PDB file of C-alpha atoms in Angstrom:
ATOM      1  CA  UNK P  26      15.996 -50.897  41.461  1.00  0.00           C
ATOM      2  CA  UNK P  27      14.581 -54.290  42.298  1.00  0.00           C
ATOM      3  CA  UNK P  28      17.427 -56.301  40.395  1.00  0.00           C
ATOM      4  CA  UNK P  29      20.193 -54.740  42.405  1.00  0.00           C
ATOM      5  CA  UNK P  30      18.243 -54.838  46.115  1.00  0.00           C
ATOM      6  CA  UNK P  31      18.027 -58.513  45.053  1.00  0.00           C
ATOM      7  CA  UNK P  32      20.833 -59.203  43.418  1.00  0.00           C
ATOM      8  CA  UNK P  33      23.542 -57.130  45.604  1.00  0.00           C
ATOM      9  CA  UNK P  34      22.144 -54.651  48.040  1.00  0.00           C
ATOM     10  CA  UNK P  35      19.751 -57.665  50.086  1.00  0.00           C
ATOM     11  CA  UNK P  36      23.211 -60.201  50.308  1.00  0.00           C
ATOM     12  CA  UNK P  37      24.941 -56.470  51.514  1.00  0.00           C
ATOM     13  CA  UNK P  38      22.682 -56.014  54.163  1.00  0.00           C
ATOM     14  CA  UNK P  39      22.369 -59.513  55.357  1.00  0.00           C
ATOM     15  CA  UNK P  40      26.365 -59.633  55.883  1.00  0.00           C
ATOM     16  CA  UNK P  41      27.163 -56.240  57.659  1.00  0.00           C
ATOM     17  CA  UNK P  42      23.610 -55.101  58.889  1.00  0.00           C
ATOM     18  CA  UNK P  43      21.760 -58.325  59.529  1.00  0.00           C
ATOM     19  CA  UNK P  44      20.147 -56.541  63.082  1.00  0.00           C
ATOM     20  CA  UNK P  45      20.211 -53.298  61.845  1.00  0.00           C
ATOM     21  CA  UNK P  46      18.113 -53.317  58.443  1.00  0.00           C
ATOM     22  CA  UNK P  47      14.715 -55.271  57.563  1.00  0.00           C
ATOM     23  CA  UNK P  48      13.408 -54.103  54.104  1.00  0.00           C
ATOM     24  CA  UNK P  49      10.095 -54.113  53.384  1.00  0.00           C
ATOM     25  CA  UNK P  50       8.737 -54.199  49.462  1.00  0.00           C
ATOM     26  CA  UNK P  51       6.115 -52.524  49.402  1.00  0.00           C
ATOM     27  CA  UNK P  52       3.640 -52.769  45.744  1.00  0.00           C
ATOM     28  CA  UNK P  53       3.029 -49.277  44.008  1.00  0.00           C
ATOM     29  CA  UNK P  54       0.131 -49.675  41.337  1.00  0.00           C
ATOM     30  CA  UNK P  55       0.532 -47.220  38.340  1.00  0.00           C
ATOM     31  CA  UNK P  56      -2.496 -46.466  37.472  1.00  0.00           C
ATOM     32  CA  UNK P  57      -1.559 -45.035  34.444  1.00  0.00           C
ATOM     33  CA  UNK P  58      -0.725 -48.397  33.079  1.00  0.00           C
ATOM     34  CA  UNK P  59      -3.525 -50.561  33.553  1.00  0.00           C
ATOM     35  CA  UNK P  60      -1.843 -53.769  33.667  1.00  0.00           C
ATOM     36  CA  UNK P  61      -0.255 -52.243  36.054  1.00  0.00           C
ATOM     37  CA  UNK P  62      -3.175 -53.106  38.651  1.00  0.00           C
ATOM     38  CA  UNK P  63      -3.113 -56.889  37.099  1.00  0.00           C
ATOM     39  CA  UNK P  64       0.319 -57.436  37.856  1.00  0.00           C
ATOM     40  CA  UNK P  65       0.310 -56.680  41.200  1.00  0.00           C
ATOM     41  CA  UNK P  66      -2.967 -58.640  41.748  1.00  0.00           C
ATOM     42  CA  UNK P  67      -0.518 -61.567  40.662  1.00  0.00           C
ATOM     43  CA  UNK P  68       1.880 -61.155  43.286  1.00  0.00           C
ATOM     44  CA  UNK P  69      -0.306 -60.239  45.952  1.00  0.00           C
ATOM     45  CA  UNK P  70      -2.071 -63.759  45.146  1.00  0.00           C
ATOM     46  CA  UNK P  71       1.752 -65.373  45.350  1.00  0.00           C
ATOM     47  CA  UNK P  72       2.126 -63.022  48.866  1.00  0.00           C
ATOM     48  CA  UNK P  73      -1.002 -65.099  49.927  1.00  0.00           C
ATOM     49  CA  UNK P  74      -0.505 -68.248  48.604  1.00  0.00           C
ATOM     50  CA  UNK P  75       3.449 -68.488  49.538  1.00  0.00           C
ATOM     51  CA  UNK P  76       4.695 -65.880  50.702  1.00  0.00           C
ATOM     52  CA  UNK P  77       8.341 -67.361  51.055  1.00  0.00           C
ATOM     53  CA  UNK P  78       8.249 -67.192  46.718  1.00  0.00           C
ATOM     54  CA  UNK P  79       7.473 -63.695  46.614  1.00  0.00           C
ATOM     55  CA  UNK P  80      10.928 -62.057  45.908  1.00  0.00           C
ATOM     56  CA  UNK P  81      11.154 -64.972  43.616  1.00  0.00           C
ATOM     57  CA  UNK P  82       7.752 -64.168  41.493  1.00  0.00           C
ATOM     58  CA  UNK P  83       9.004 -60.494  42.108  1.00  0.00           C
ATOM     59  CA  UNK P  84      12.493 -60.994  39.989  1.00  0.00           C
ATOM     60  CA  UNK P  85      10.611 -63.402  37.497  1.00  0.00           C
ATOM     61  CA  UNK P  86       7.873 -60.362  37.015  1.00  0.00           C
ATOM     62  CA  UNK P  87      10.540 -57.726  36.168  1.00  0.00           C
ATOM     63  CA  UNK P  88      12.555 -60.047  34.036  1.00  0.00           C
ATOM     64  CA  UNK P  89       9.434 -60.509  32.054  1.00  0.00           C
ATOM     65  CA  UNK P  90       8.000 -57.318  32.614  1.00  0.00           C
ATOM     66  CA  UNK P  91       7.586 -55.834  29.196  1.00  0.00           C
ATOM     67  CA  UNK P  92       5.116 -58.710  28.103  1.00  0.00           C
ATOM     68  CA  UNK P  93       2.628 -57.212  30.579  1.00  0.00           C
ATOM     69  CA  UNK P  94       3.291 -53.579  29.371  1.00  0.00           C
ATOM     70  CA  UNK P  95       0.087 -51.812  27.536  1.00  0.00           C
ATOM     71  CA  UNK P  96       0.629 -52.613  23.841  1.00  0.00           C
ATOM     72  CA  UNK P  97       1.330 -56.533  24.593  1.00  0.00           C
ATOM     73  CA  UNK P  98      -2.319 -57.256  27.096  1.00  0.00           C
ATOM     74  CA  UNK P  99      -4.619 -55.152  25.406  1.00  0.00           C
ATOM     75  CA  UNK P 100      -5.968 -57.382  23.282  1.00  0.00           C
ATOM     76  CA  UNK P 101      -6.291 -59.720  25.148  1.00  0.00           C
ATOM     77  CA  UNK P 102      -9.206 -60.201  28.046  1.00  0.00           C
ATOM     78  CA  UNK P 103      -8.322 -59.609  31.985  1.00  0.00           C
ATOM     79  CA  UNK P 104      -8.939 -63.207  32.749  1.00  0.00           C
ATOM     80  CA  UNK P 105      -6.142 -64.014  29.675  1.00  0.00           C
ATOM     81  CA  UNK P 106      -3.521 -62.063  31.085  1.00  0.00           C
ATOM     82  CA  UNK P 107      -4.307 -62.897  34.528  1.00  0.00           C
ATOM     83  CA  UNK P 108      -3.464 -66.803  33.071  1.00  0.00           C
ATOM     84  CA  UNK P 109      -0.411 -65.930  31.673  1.00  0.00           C
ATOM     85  CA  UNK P 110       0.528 -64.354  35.174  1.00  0.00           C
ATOM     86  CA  UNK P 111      -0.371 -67.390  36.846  1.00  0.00           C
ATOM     87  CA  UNK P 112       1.896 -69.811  34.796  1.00  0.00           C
ATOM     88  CA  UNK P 113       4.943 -66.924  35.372  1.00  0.00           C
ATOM     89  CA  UNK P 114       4.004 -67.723  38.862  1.00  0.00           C
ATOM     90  CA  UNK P 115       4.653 -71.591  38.313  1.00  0.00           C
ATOM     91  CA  UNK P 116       7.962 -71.188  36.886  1.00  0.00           C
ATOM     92  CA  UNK P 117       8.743 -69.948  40.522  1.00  0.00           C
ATOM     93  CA  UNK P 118       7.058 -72.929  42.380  1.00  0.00           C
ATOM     94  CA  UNK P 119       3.632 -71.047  43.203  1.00  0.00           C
ATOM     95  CA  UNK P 120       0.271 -73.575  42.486  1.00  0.00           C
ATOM     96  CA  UNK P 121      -0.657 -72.142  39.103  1.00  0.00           C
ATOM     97  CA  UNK P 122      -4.331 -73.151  39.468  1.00  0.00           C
ATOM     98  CA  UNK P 123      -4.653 -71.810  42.922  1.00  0.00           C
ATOM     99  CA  UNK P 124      -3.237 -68.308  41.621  1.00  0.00           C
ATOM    100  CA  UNK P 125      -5.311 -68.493  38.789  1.00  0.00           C
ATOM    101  CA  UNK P 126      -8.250 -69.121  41.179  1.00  0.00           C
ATOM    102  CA  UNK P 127      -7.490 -65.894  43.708  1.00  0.00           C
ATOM    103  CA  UNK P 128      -7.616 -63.616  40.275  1.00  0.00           C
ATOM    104  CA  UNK P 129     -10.074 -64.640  38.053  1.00  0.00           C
ATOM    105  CA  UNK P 130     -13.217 -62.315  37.472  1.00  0.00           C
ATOM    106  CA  UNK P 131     -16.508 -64.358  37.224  1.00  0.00           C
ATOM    107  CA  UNK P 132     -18.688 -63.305  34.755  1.00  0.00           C
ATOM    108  CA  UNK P 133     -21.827 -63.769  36.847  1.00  0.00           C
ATOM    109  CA  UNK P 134     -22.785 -61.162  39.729  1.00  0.00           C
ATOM    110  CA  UNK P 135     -22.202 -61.491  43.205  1.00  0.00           C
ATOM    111  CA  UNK P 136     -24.794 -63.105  45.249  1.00  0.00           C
ATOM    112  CA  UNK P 137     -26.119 -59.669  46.220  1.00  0.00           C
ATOM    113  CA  UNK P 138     -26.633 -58.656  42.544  1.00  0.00           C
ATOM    114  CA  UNK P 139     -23.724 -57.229  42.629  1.00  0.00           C
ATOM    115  CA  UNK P 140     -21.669 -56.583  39.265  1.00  0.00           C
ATOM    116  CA  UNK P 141     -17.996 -55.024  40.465  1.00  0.00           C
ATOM    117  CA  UNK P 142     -17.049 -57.845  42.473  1.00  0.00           C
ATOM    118  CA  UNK P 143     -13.338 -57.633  41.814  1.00  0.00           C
ATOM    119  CA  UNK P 144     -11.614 -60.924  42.029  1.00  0.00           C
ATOM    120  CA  UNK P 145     -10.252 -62.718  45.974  1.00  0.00           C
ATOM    121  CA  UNK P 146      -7.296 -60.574  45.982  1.00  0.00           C
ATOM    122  CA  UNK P 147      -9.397 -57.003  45.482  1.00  0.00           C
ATOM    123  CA  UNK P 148      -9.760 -56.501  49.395  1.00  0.00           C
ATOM    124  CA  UNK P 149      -5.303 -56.879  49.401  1.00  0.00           C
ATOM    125  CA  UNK P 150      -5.043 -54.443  46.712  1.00  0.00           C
ATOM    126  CA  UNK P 151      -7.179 -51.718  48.676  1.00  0.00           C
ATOM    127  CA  UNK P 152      -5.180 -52.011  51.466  1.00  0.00           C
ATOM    128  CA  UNK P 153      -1.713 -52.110  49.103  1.00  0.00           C
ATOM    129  CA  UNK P 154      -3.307 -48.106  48.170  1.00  0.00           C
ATOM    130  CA  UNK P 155      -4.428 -47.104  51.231  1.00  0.00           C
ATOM    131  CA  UNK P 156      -1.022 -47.791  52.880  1.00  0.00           C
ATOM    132  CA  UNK P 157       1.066 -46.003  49.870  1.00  0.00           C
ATOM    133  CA  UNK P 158      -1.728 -43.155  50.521  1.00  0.00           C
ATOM    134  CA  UNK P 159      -0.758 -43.027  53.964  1.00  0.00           C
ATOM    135  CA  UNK P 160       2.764 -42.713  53.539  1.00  0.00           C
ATOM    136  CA  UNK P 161       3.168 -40.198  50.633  1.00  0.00           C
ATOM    137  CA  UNK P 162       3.918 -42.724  48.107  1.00  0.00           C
ATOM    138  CA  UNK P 163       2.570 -41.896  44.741  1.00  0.00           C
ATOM    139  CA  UNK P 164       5.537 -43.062  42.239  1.00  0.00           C
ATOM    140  CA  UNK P 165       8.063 -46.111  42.146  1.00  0.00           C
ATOM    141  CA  UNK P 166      10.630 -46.197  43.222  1.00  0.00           C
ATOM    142  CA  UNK P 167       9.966 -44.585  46.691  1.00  0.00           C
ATOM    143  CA  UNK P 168      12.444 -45.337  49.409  1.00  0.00           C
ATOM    144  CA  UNK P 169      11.969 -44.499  53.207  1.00  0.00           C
ATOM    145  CA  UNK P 170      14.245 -44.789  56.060  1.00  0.00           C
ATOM    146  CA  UNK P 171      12.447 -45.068  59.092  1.00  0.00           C
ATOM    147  CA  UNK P 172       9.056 -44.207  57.858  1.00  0.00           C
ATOM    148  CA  UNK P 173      10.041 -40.932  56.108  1.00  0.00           C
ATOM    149  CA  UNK P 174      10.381 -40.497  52.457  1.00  0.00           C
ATOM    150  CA  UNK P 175      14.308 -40.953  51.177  1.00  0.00           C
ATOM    151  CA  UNK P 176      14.268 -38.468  47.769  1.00  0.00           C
ATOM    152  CA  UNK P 177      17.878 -39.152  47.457  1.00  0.00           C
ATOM    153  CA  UNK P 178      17.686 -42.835  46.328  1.00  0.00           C
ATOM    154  CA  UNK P 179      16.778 -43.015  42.738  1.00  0.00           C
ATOM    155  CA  UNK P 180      16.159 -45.808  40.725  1.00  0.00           C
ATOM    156  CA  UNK P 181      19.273 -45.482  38.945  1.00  0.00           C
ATOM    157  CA  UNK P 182      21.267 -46.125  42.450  1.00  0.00           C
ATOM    158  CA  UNK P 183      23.968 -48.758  41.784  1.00  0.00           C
ATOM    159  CA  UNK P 184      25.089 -51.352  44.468  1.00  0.00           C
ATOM    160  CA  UNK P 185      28.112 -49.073  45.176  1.00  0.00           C
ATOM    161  CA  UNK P 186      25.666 -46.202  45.850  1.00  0.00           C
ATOM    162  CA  UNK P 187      23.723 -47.915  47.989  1.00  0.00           C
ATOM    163  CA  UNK P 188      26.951 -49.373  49.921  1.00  0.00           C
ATOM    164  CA  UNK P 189      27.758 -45.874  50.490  1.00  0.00           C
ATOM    165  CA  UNK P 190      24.456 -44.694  51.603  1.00  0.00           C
ATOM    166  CA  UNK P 191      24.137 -47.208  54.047  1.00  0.00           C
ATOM    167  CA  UNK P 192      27.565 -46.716  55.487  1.00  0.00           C
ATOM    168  CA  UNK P 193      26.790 -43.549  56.055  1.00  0.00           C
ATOM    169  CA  UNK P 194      22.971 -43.875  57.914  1.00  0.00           C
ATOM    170  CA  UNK P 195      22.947 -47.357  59.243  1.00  0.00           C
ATOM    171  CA  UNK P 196      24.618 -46.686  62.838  1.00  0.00           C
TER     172      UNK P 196
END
């Protein structure tokens, strides 16, 4: 579904709605994947660090999703794959050291003894749940239109779908 908001649907919008419609992306971790929860630690990093590249590191993330799926991180350690999210984020202009530096995990405790410390983007991904919590999101895709849940957008909707579908609420 990203691809064609991106692609077609966002350059749709922009031409006949530009007043009317603001989209909002909103991350949905899968916990059932565990990289899952990596993944979107890399682009909340790019949301903080440049937020202007983020549809950018978005499209580059789903064009290279399946080398973050399950079978192709697990042997390798969190800090590796967090790396290899960090250059992705270069190829879209993001400072691939200062990504790199909001998701490492040290392997020392906190100053308070600490041992879960997460990494600098932990406190964004708490508040990336919280919010889907609060609004009845539990899978992806989830669309809402004005704050309430849209069940009749699918992630199979093409850009002629969603043409129609906005013709027909967008007054």
């Amino acid at each position: 579904m990203f691809r064609t908001l991106h692609t077609s649907v966002f350059p749709l919008v922009k031409e006949k709605y530009p007043a009317k419609v603001q989209f909002i992306l909103r991350q949905q971790i899968q916990p059932w994947h565990p990289s899952s929860t990596l993944v979107h630690e890399a682009a909340a990093a790019v949301l903080r660090l440049a937020p202007h590249k983020f549809y950018d590191f978005s499209d580059a993330l789903f064009e290279h999703q399946k080398e973050y799926f399950d079978v192709n991180v697990v042997h390798e350690s969190r800090n590796q794959t967090y790396k290899r999210l960090a250059k992705l984020a270069g190829t879209t202009g993001v400072e691939e050291d200062k990504v790199f530096n909001l998701l490492e995990v040290p392997d020392k405790p906190g100053d308070d003894g600490s041992l879960n410390i997460g990494n600098k983007v932990t406190d964004d991904v708490k508040l990336m749940v919280k919010a889907n919590r609060m609004t009845g999101v539990h899978v992806t895709p989830t669309v809402l239109f004005n704050g309430i849940v849209e069940n009749s957008i699918s992630s199979s909707f093409t850009p002629q779908q969603w043409e129609q579908w906005l013709e027909k609420n967008i007054v």
